[in-house]
Amino acid sequence: MYRWCTDEVEPNDRFDYWREVRSKGLFGVTAELERERRADFFGEFSLLQLGGAGLVELKASPYTVERSTTDIAYAPGDAICVYQQLGSGGWFGGMRGSDFAIANGSFATSHTDLPYRTTPLGAGGFHLRILKIPLSSIPAQDKRMRELSPRTFGDPTLAPLLGACFAELGEASADQASDATSLVQALAHLALIERGIVRPGTRRGQAALRAARLSQARRLIACHLQNPDLAPAMVADELGVSVRHLHMLFETAEKSFSQTVTDERLKQSRRLMREAPERLIADVAAACGFESLATYYRVFNAAYGMAPGDFRAQGSDGR
């Protein structure tokens, strides 16, 4: 992952550097800000390449961004962008009749090579995630994909699925290439479903919905790890599917529902022991939803070949 922040540049040069090197050179957009406001400008971003796409998370003081016809000619992208608004909201537009406001937690899509302008609505500035997916990596080819002017998602049923995919993609690592590719393809096809280019009932549409629901199921598991009664029925109910359908989702994954729950609980217990080495192991086991201390010891030893106390001792020894 590549990270950059304006703190690396002298205060008087921060916005100029952001405008010329980051905005123009890296993202192919034009940044605008009144000269008297530039001294206080702050911006940071991360860039993660996964699954054939680029995931950017950006935070910055208020300013205006434009992707003009000149910018497009200078740095064509030929990709679909899926935006997740995380800040206080923003204005987005560029073509007559297409202007819109986007609220915190909402999503929007566009093709990279159509002009637009955007600026945050609140004093807090920008905070958003942008997933840039090259059209060449999307199996469903359709000329309408290059005609996607900026627009918010109008289907509220897709928002939780998009949110789960974005969150899981942001947590993916380089050794999870296949999972990342599946998530990127799911996000691309969910965007195309919302824009009417891919039908939900087609093979690609169904595959995208399954991958997104699986991602959402994993997020729900993570939210309920502490509950020792965590069971398929609970997650299926929140997901709005049958228990049978939930198990079918996990059939396409590397681990079953129960294996996923156990694996997540073990990983959480390891994090807790690293972060609070003085905490009683019994408390750690309970916090992670294990029904008993004996079960926790048995499962931990089976997974890692050592007892929880030995794992913690390794950490305290610096090994």
Short mmCIF file of C-alpha atoms in Angstrom, two decimals:
data_model
loop_
_atom_site.label_atom_id
_atom_site.label_comp_id
_atom_site.label_asym_id
_atom_site.label_seq_id
_atom_site.Cartn_x
_atom_site.Cartn_y
_atom_site.Cartn_z
CA MET A 1 0.00 0.00 0.00
CA TYR A 2 1.22 3.48 -0.88
CA ARG A 3 0.43 6.33 1.53
CA TRP A 4 1.14 10.03 1.22
CA CYS A 5 0.34 13.14 3.28
CA THR A 6 0.91 16.86 2.79
CA ASP A 7 2.85 16.91 6.08
CA GLU A 8 5.79 15.75 3.95
CA VAL A 9 5.83 19.14 2.18
CA GLU A 10 6.51 22.65 3.47
CA PRO A 11 3.24 24.40 4.46
CA ASN A 12 3.46 27.08 1.77
CA ASP A 13 3.93 24.45 -0.94
CA ARG A 14 1.35 21.89 0.17
CA PHE A 15 -1.57 22.77 -2.05
CA ASP A 16 0.62 23.46 -5.10
CA TYR A 17 2.28 20.07 -4.67
CA TRP A 18 -1.10 18.39 -4.14
CA ARG A 19 -2.49 20.09 -7.26
CA GLU A 20 0.41 19.48 -9.64
CA VAL A 21 1.94 16.19 -8.50
CA ARG A 22 -0.92 14.31 -6.80
CA SER A 23 -4.12 15.61 -8.38
CA LYS A 24 -2.84 16.21 -11.91
CA GLY A 25 -0.02 13.69 -12.08
CA LEU A 26 -1.53 10.74 -10.20
CA PHE A 27 -5.30 11.13 -10.48
CA GLY A 28 -5.60 13.12 -13.70
CA VAL A 29 -7.80 15.88 -12.23
CA THR A 30 -7.54 19.63 -11.73
CA ALA A 31 -7.60 20.94 -8.15
CA GLU A 32 -8.82 24.47 -7.42
CA LEU A 33 -8.62 26.48 -4.19
CA GLU A 34 -8.61 30.20 -3.44
CA ARG A 35 -5.07 31.39 -2.82
CA GLU A 36 -5.87 32.84 0.60
CA ARG A 37 -7.03 29.40 1.82
CA ARG A 38 -4.05 27.40 0.63
CA ALA A 39 -1.82 27.94 3.67
CA ASP A 40 -4.09 25.76 5.83
CA PHE A 41 -4.59 23.01 3.26
CA PHE A 42 -4.21 19.38 4.35
CA GLY A 43 -4.55 16.21 2.31
CA GLU A 44 -3.69 12.54 2.60
CA PHE A 45 -4.47 9.39 0.65
CA SER A 46 -3.66 5.70 0.42
CA LEU A 47 -3.52 3.64 -2.76
CA LEU A 48 -3.91 -0.13 -2.75
CA GLN A 49 -3.65 -2.24 -5.91
CA LEU A 50 -5.81 -5.35 -5.57
CA GLY A 51 -7.73 -7.60 -7.92
CA GLY A 52 -6.73 -5.62 -11.01
CA ALA A 53 -8.16 -2.39 -9.56
CA GLY A 54 -6.93 0.57 -7.56
CA LEU A 55 -8.55 1.40 -4.21
CA VAL A 56 -7.96 4.96 -3.00
CA GLU A 57 -9.00 6.40 0.34
CA LEU A 58 -8.70 10.17 0.41
CA LYS A 59 -9.10 12.82 3.11
CA ALA A 60 -8.53 16.50 2.41
CA SER A 61 -9.51 20.04 3.32
CA PRO A 62 -12.31 21.53 1.19
CA TYR A 63 -11.36 22.35 -2.40
CA THR A 64 -12.86 21.81 -5.85
CA VAL A 65 -11.95 18.93 -8.16
CA GLU A 66 -12.57 18.97 -11.89
CA ARG A 67 -11.99 16.23 -14.44
CA SER A 68 -12.06 18.34 -17.60
CA THR A 69 -11.89 17.31 -21.25
CA THR A 70 -8.27 18.49 -21.20
CA ASP A 71 -7.52 16.29 -18.18
CA ILE A 72 -9.17 13.32 -19.90
CA ALA A 73 -7.16 13.83 -23.09
CA TYR A 74 -3.95 14.13 -21.04
CA ALA A 75 -4.61 11.09 -18.81
CA PRO A 76 -7.37 8.79 -20.19
CA GLY A 77 -8.47 6.09 -17.79
CA ASP A 78 -11.12 3.92 -19.51
CA ALA A 79 -12.33 2.55 -16.18
CA ILE A 80 -15.41 2.48 -14.01
CA CYS A 81 -15.17 4.33 -10.71
CA VAL A 82 -17.29 3.39 -7.71
CA TYR A 83 -17.24 6.09 -5.02
CA GLN A 84 -18.15 5.68 -1.35
CA GLN A 85 -18.79 8.95 0.46
CA LEU A 86 -17.47 8.80 4.03
CA GLY A 87 -17.43 12.47 4.97
CA SER A 88 -20.20 14.96 5.66
CA GLY A 89 -21.43 14.94 2.08
CA GLY A 90 -20.51 16.37 -1.28
CA TRP A 91 -21.74 17.92 -4.49
CA PHE A 92 -21.05 16.00 -7.66
CA GLY A 93 -21.84 16.80 -11.25
CA GLY A 94 -20.43 18.00 -14.50
CA MET A 95 -22.99 17.49 -17.25
CA ARG A 96 -26.22 19.49 -17.51
CA GLY A 97 -28.96 17.86 -15.47
CA SER A 98 -26.61 15.42 -13.72
CA ASP A 99 -25.70 17.44 -10.61
CA PHE A 100 -26.45 15.75 -7.30
CA ALA A 101 -25.60 15.75 -3.62
CA ILE A 102 -24.15 12.60 -2.08
CA ALA A 103 -24.63 11.85 1.61
CA ASN A 104 -22.34 10.11 4.08
CA GLY A 105 -22.34 6.36 3.42
CA SER A 106 -23.80 6.73 -0.08
CA PHE A 107 -22.33 5.45 -3.34
CA ALA A 108 -21.92 6.84 -6.82
CA THR A 109 -20.54 5.56 -10.13
CA SER A 110 -19.09 7.04 -13.29
CA HIS A 111 -16.78 6.31 -16.19
CA THR A 112 -13.38 7.93 -15.74
CA ASP A 113 -13.39 9.64 -19.13
CA LEU A 114 -16.49 11.80 -18.74
CA PRO A 115 -16.12 15.32 -17.30
CA TYR A 116 -17.29 16.19 -13.80
CA ARG A 117 -16.79 18.58 -10.92
CA THR A 118 -17.03 17.78 -7.22
CA THR A 119 -16.58 19.58 -3.93
CA PRO A 120 -17.42 18.73 -0.30
CA LEU A 121 -20.54 20.30 1.18
CA GLY A 122 -19.31 20.44 4.77
CA ALA A 123 -16.42 22.25 6.40
CA GLY A 124 -14.83 18.90 7.16
CA GLY A 125 -13.70 18.49 3.56
CA PHE A 126 -13.31 15.31 1.56
CA HIS A 127 -13.38 11.79 2.92
CA LEU A 128 -14.15 9.12 0.37
CA ARG A 129 -13.09 5.82 -1.09
CA ILE A 130 -12.70 5.41 -4.84
CA LEU A 131 -12.41 2.04 -6.55
CA LYS A 132 -11.09 2.39 -10.10
CA ILE A 133 -11.77 -0.74 -12.18
CA PRO A 134 -10.29 -0.87 -15.72
CA LEU A 135 -12.90 -1.85 -18.29
CA SER A 136 -10.44 -4.36 -19.72
CA SER A 137 -10.72 -6.39 -16.49
CA ILE A 138 -14.54 -6.56 -16.54
CA PRO A 139 -15.89 -9.63 -18.40
CA ALA A 140 -19.24 -8.01 -19.21
CA GLN A 141 -18.34 -5.68 -22.09
CA ASP A 142 -20.94 -3.14 -23.20
CA LYS A 143 -20.44 0.18 -24.96
CA ARG A 144 -22.82 1.79 -22.44
CA MET A 145 -20.12 1.43 -19.78
CA ARG A 146 -18.28 4.34 -21.39
CA GLU A 147 -21.41 6.49 -21.14
CA LEU A 148 -21.78 6.36 -17.34
CA SER A 149 -21.96 10.00 -16.27
CA PRO A 150 -21.66 10.53 -12.49
CA ARG A 151 -24.74 9.35 -10.59
CA THR A 152 -25.65 8.15 -7.12
CA PHE A 153 -26.95 4.65 -6.49
CA GLY A 154 -30.72 4.65 -6.55
CA ASP A 155 -31.28 1.11 -5.26
CA PRO A 156 -31.07 1.11 -1.44
CA THR A 157 -30.90 -2.70 -1.31
CA LEU A 158 -27.47 -2.60 -2.93
CA ALA A 159 -25.88 -0.17 -0.44
CA PRO A 160 -25.22 -2.74 2.36
CA LEU A 161 -23.72 -5.14 -0.19
CA LEU A 162 -21.45 -2.43 -1.60
CA GLY A 163 -20.42 -1.35 1.89
CA ALA A 164 -19.48 -4.88 2.89
CA CYS A 165 -17.43 -5.41 -0.27
CA PHE A 166 -15.62 -2.09 0.16
CA ALA A 167 -14.81 -2.84 3.81
CA GLU A 168 -13.54 -6.34 3.07
CA LEU A 169 -11.51 -5.15 0.08
CA GLY A 170 -9.85 -2.51 2.26
CA GLU A 171 -8.80 -5.23 4.71
CA ALA A 172 -7.49 -7.61 2.04
CA SER A 173 -3.77 -8.23 1.72
CA ALA A 174 -1.45 -9.16 -1.11
CA ASP A 175 -1.71 -12.89 -0.32
CA GLN A 176 -5.50 -12.80 -0.82
CA ALA A 177 -5.41 -12.12 -4.55
CA SER A 178 -8.27 -14.46 -5.46
CA ASP A 179 -10.58 -13.00 -2.80
CA ALA A 180 -9.70 -9.46 -3.90
CA THR A 181 -10.43 -10.25 -7.55
CA SER A 182 -13.81 -11.70 -6.60
CA LEU A 183 -14.67 -8.58 -4.57
CA VAL A 184 -13.59 -6.22 -7.36
CA GLN A 185 -15.65 -8.12 -9.91
CA ALA A 186 -18.63 -8.12 -7.53
CA LEU A 187 -18.38 -4.34 -7.06
CA ALA A 188 -18.06 -3.78 -10.81
CA HIS A 189 -21.10 -5.88 -11.63
CA LEU A 190 -23.17 -4.45 -8.77
CA ALA A 191 -22.47 -1.01 -10.24
CA LEU A 192 -23.51 -2.27 -13.68
CA ILE A 193 -26.67 -3.83 -12.21
CA GLU A 194 -27.57 -0.49 -10.65
CA ARG A 195 -26.98 1.32 -13.94
CA GLY A 196 -29.11 -1.20 -15.87
CA ILE A 197 -26.26 -2.67 -17.93
CA VAL A 198 -26.17 -6.08 -16.22
CA ARG A 199 -29.41 -7.83 -15.24
CA PRO A 200 -29.54 -9.30 -11.71
CA GLY A 201 -30.81 -12.65 -12.99
CA THR A 202 -27.92 -13.27 -15.39
CA ARG A 203 -24.98 -15.50 -14.54
CA ARG A 204 -22.71 -12.50 -13.89
CA GLY A 205 -25.40 -10.67 -11.95
CA GLN A 206 -26.10 -13.66 -9.72
CA ALA A 207 -22.36 -14.25 -9.15
CA ALA A 208 -21.92 -10.61 -8.07
CA LEU A 209 -24.85 -10.79 -5.67
CA ARG A 210 -23.58 -14.05 -4.16
CA ALA A 211 -20.07 -12.67 -3.65
CA ALA A 212 -21.45 -9.49 -2.08
CA ARG A 213 -23.81 -11.39 0.23
CA LEU A 214 -20.94 -13.63 1.31
CA SER A 215 -18.91 -10.53 2.11
CA GLN A 216 -21.82 -9.10 4.07
CA ALA A 217 -22.22 -12.39 5.95
CA ARG A 218 -18.56 -12.22 6.99
CA ARG A 219 -19.06 -8.66 8.23
CA LEU A 220 -22.09 -9.75 10.27
CA ILE A 221 -20.06 -12.60 11.77
CA ALA A 222 -17.38 -10.10 12.81
CA CYS A 223 -20.03 -7.93 14.48
CA HIS A 224 -21.37 -10.84 16.56
CA LEU A 225 -18.18 -12.71 17.48
CA GLN A 226 -18.61 -12.04 21.19
CA ASN A 227 -21.98 -13.79 21.22
CA PRO A 228 -21.44 -17.50 22.09
CA ASP A 229 -24.84 -18.23 20.53
CA LEU A 230 -23.76 -16.92 17.12
CA ALA A 231 -25.38 -19.31 14.66
CA PRO A 232 -26.30 -19.47 10.96
CA ALA A 233 -29.95 -18.60 11.70
CA MET A 234 -28.92 -15.29 13.30
CA VAL A 235 -26.77 -14.21 10.34
CA ALA A 236 -29.25 -15.50 7.75
CA ASP A 237 -32.03 -13.49 9.40
CA GLU A 238 -30.01 -10.26 9.32
CA LEU A 239 -28.94 -10.98 5.75
CA GLY A 240 -32.53 -11.62 4.70
CA VAL A 241 -31.90 -15.10 3.30
CA SER A 242 -32.68 -18.66 4.38
CA VAL A 243 -30.20 -20.71 6.40
CA ARG A 244 -29.87 -23.06 3.42
CA HIS A 245 -29.01 -20.13 1.16
CA LEU A 246 -26.44 -18.89 3.69
CA HIS A 247 -24.68 -22.26 3.70
CA MET A 248 -24.74 -22.25 -0.11
CA LEU A 249 -22.92 -18.90 -0.07
CA PHE A 250 -20.14 -20.40 2.05
CA GLU A 251 -19.87 -23.44 -0.24
CA THR A 252 -18.07 -21.19 -2.73
CA ALA A 253 -15.69 -19.91 -0.06
CA GLU A 254 -12.51 -21.45 1.29
CA LYS A 255 -14.11 -22.03 4.71
CA SER A 256 -17.57 -23.03 5.88
CA PHE A 257 -19.71 -20.84 8.14
CA SER A 258 -18.57 -22.60 11.33
CA GLN A 259 -14.92 -22.61 10.22
CA THR A 260 -15.14 -18.90 9.46
CA VAL A 261 -16.59 -18.15 12.90
CA THR A 262 -13.88 -20.19 14.64
CA ASP A 263 -11.10 -18.66 12.55
CA GLU A 264 -12.31 -15.11 13.22
CA ARG A 265 -12.62 -15.79 16.95
CA LEU A 266 -9.09 -17.17 17.07
CA LYS A 267 -7.69 -14.19 15.16
CA GLN A 268 -9.53 -11.81 17.46
CA SER A 269 -8.16 -13.60 20.53
CA ARG A 270 -4.61 -13.27 19.20
CA ARG A 271 -5.15 -9.54 18.63
CA LEU A 272 -6.47 -9.10 22.17
CA MET A 273 -3.52 -10.96 23.70
CA ARG A 274 -1.07 -8.79 21.74
CA GLU A 275 -2.85 -5.55 22.62
CA ALA A 276 -3.49 -6.38 26.32
CA PRO A 277 -0.94 -8.98 27.44
CA GLU A 278 -1.98 -8.54 31.07
CA ARG A 279 -5.57 -9.61 30.37
CA LEU A 280 -6.69 -12.97 31.74
CA ILE A 281 -6.92 -15.66 29.09
CA ALA A 282 -10.38 -16.57 30.39
CA ASP A 283 -11.49 -12.98 29.71
CA VAL A 284 -10.03 -13.14 26.20
CA ALA A 285 -11.87 -16.39 25.49
CA ALA A 286 -15.17 -14.95 26.72
CA ALA A 287 -14.70 -11.71 24.77
CA CYS A 288 -14.30 -13.73 21.58
CA GLY A 289 -17.42 -15.82 22.13
CA PHE A 290 -15.91 -19.17 23.09
CA GLU A 291 -18.41 -21.12 25.14
CA SER A 292 -15.79 -22.28 27.65
CA LEU A 293 -12.12 -21.87 28.48
CA ALA A 294 -11.56 -25.58 27.76
CA THR A 295 -13.01 -25.18 24.27
CA TYR A 296 -10.80 -22.17 23.62
CA TYR A 297 -7.63 -24.05 24.67
CA ARG A 298 -8.57 -27.06 22.54
CA VAL A 299 -9.37 -25.04 19.42
CA PHE A 300 -6.35 -22.73 19.81
CA ASN A 301 -3.95 -25.66 20.22
CA ALA A 302 -5.45 -27.46 17.21
CA ALA A 303 -5.01 -24.36 15.04
CA TYR A 304 -1.57 -23.17 16.15
CA GLY A 305 0.09 -26.14 17.86
CA MET A 306 0.49 -24.31 21.16
CA ALA A 307 -1.55 -23.08 24.11
CA PRO A 308 -2.74 -19.44 24.28
CA GLY A 309 -0.35 -18.77 27.16
CA ASP A 310 2.62 -19.98 25.09
CA PHE A 311 1.56 -17.68 22.23
CA ARG A 312 1.41 -14.75 24.60
CA ALA A 313 4.79 -15.64 26.11
CA GLN A 314 6.33 -15.62 22.64
CA GLY A 315 5.02 -12.09 22.14
CA SER A 316 6.37 -10.85 25.47
CA ASP A 317 9.77 -12.33 24.64
CA GLY A 318 9.83 -10.32 21.41
CA ARG A 319 9.93 -13.38 19.20
#
